[in-house]
Short mmCIF file of C-alpha atoms and ligand atoms in Angstrom, two decimals:
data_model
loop_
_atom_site.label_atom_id
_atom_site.label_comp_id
_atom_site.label_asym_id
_atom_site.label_seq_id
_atom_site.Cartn_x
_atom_site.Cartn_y
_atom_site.Cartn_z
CA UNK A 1 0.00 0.00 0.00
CA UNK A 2 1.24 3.65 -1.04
CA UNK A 3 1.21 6.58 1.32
CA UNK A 4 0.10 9.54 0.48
CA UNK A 5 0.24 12.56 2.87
CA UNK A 6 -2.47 15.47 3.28
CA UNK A 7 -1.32 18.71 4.78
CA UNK A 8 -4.97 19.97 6.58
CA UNK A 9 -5.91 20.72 10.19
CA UNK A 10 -9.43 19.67 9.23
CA UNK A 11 -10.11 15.78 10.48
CA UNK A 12 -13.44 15.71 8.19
CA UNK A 13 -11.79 16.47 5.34
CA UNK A 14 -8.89 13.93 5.70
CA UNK A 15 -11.50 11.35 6.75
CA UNK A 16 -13.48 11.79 3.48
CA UNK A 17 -9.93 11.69 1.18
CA UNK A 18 -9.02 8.48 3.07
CA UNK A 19 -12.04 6.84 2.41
CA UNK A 20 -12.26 7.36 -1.29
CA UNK A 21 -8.58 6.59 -1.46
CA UNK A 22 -8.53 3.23 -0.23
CA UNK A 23 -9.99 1.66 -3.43
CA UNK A 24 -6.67 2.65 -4.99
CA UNK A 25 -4.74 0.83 -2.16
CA UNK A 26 -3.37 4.24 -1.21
CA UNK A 27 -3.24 5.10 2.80
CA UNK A 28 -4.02 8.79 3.64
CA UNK A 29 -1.93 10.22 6.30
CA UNK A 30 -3.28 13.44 8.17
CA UNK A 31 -0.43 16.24 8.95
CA UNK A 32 -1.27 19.19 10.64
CA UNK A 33 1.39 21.49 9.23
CA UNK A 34 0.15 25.16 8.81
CA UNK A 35 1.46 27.04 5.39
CA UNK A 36 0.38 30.66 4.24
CA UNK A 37 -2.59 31.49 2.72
CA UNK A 38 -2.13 34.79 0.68
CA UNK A 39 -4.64 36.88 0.49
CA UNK A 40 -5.96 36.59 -3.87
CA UNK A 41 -8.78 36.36 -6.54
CA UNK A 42 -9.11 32.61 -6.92
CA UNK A 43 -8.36 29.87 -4.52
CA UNK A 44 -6.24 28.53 -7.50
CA UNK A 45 -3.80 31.37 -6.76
CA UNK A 46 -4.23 30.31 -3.00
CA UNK A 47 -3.55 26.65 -3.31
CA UNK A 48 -0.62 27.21 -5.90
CA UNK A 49 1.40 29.37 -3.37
CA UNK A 50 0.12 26.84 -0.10
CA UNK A 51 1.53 23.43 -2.50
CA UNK A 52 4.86 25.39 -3.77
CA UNK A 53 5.61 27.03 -0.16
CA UNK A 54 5.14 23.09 1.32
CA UNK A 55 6.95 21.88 -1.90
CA UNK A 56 10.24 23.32 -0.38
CA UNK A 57 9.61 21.51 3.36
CA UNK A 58 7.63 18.45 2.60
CA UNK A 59 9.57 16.13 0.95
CA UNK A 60 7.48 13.25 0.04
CA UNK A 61 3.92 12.73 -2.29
CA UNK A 62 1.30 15.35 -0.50
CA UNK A 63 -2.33 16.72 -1.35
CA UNK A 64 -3.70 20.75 0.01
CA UNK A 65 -7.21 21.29 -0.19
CA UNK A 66 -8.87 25.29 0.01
CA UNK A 67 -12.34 25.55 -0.40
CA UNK A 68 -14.39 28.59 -0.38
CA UNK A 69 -18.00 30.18 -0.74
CA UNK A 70 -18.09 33.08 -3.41
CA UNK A 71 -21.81 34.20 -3.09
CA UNK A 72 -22.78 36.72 -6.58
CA UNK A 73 -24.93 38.87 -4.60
CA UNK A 74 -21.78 40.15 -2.40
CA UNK A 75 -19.33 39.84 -5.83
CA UNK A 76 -18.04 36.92 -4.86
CA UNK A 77 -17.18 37.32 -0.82
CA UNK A 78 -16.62 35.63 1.66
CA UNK A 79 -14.19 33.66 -1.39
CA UNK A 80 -11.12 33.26 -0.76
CA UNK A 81 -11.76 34.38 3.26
CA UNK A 82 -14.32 32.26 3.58
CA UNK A 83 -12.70 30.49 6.69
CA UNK A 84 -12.08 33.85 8.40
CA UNK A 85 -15.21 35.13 7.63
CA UNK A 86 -16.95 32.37 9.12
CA UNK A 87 -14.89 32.62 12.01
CA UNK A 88 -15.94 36.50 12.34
CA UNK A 89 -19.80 36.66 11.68
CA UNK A 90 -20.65 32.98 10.69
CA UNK A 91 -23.83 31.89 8.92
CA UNK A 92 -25.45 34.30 10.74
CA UNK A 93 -23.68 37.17 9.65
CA UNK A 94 -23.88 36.00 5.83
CA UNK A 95 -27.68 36.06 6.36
CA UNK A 96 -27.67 39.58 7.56
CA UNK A 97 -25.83 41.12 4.56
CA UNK A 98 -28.13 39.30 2.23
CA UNK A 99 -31.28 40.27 4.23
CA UNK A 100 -32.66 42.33 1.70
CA UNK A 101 -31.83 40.15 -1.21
CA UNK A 102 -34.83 38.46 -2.96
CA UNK A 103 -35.13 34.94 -3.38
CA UNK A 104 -33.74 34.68 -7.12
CA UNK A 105 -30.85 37.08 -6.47
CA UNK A 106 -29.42 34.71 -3.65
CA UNK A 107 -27.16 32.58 -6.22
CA UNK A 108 -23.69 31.50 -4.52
CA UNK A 109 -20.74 28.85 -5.89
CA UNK A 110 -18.99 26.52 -3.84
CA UNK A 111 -15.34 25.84 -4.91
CA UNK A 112 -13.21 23.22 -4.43
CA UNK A 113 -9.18 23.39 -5.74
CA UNK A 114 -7.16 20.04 -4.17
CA UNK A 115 -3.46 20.74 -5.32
CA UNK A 116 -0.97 17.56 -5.71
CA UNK A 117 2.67 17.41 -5.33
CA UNK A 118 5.46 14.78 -6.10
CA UNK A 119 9.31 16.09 -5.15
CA UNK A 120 10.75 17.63 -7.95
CA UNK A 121 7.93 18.07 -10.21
CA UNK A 122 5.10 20.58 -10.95
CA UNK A 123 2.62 20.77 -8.33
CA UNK A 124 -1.48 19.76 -9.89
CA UNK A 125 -4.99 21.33 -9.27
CA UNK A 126 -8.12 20.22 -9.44
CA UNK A 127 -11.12 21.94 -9.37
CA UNK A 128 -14.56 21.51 -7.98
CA UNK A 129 -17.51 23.94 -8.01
CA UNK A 130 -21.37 22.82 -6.72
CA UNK A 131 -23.97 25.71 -7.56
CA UNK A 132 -26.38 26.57 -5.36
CA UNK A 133 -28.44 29.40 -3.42
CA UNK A 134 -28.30 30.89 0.23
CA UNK A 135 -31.52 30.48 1.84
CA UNK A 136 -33.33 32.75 3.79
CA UNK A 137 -32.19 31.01 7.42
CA UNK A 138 -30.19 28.70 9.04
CA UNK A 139 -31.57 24.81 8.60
CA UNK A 140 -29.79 21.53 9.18
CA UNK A 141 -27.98 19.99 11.73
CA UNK A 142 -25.12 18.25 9.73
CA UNK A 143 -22.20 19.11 7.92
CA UNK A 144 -19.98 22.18 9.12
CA UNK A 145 -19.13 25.94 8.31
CA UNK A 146 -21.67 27.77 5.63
CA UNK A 147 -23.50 24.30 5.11
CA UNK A 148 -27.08 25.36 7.08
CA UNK A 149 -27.61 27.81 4.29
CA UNK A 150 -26.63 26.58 1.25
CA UNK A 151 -28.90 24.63 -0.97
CA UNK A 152 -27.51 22.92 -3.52
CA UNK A 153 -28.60 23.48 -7.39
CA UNK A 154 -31.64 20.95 -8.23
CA UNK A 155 -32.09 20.31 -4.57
CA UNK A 156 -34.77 21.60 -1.99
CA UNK A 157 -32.50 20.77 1.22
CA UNK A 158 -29.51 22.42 2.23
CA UNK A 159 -26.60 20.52 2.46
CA UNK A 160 -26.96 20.51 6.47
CA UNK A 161 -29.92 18.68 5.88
CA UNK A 162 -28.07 15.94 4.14
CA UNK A 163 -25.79 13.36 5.06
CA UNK A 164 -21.76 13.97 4.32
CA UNK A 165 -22.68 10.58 1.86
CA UNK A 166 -25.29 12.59 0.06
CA UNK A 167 -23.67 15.85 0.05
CA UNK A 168 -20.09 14.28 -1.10
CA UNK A 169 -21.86 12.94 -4.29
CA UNK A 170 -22.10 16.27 -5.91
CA UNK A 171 -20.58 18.89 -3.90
CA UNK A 172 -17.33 20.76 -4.50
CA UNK A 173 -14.58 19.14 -2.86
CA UNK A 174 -16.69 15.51 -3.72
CA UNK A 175 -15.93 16.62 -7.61
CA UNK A 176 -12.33 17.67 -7.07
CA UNK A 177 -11.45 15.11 -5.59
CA UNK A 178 -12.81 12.53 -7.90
CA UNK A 179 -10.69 13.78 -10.97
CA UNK A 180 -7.74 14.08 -8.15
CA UNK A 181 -8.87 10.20 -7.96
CA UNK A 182 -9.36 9.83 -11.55
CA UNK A 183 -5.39 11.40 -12.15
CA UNK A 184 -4.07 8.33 -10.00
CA UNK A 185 -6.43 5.84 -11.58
CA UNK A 186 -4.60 6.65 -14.42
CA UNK A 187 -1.20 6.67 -13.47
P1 LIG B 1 -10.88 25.78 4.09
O1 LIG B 1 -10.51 25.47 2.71
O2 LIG B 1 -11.00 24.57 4.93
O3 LIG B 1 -10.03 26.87 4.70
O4 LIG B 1 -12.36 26.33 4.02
C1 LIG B 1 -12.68 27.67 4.04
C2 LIG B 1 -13.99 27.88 4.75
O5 LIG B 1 -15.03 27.62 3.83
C3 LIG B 1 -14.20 26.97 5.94
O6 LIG B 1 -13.85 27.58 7.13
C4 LIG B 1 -15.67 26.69 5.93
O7 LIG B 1 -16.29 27.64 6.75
C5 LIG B 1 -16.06 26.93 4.47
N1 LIG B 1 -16.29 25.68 3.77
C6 LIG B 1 -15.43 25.01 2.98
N2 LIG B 1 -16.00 23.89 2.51
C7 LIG B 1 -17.23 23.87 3.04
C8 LIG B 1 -18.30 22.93 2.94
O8 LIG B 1 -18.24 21.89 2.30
N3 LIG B 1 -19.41 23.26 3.64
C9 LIG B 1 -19.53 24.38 4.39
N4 LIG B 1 -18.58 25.27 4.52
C10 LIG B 1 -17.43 25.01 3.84
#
């Protein structure tokens, strides 16, 4: 069995990675190692600095994950600060800056980006994105951060109101990391 190390404080994540990794025979190792994240437009940008800074430290096969909320009502914020933002007002404080915002004008993205590195060679991305809206208030008991008030595209639940199986199947960091599985499939 290969080992394959992922750089995250965030045990959920790491647990959901490990899982989908072990029908490749590939063990997931958690490290809690902290790296930068700069302050930029796309979590691309984000995850490209976090994998290149780690690049020069880490020394053997790793994945980065950075996942964000960009909500078109607010141009895009939280985005990129998503994490910070959440820590600050939470899904509360989303709802109050959209409280005037009709139903149809409540569109949001979730994105995804895992990054992938090997020594010596060019870090990979992949990208995830599940559309959806913000709803009106907080529902759902599951899940974690901005997940009580987003409701996925085609669905009438929010993704608190679904189990991490359910929610995995089509959400963000469920897509990127099936082409991140799909790359070593096909190595
Ligand atoms: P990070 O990539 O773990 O730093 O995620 C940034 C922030 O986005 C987190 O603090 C969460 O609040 C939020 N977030 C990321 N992914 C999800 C998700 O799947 N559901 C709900 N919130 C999320």
């Amino acid at each position: 069995m290969k080992t394959l190390y992922f750089i995250t404080g965030n045990k959920g994540k790491a647990l959901e990675a490990k899982m989908k990794f072990s029908v490749l025979d590939i063990e997931i190792i958690q490290k809690d190692i902290g790296y930068p994240e700069i302050q930029a437009d796309t979590l691309q940008e984000v995850a490209r600095f976090g994998v290149d800074y780690l690049q020069k430290k880490v020394k053997y096969p790793f994945i980065i994950e950075d996942a964000g909320l960009f909500i078109d009502a607010l141009d895009g914020f939280p985005g990129v600060y998503s994490a910070y933002v959440f820590y600050k007002i939470g899904c509360d404080g989303i709802l109050k800056l959209l409280e005037n915002v009709e139903h149809g004008k409540r569109k949001a993205t979730f994105r995804s980006v895992y990054a992938y590195s090997e020594p010596g060679k060019k870090p990979l991305l992949f990208a995830g994105e599940c559309k959806g809206t913000i709803s009106k208030r907080v529902i759902g008991g599951h899940g974690f951060g901005y997940d009580p008030i987003f409701i996925p595209e085609y669905h009438a639940k929010t993704f608190a109101q679904m189990s991490t199986e359910e929610k995995n199947e089509f959400s963000h960091r469920g897509k990127s990391l099936e082409k991140l599985i799909n790359y070593f499939k096909n190595i």
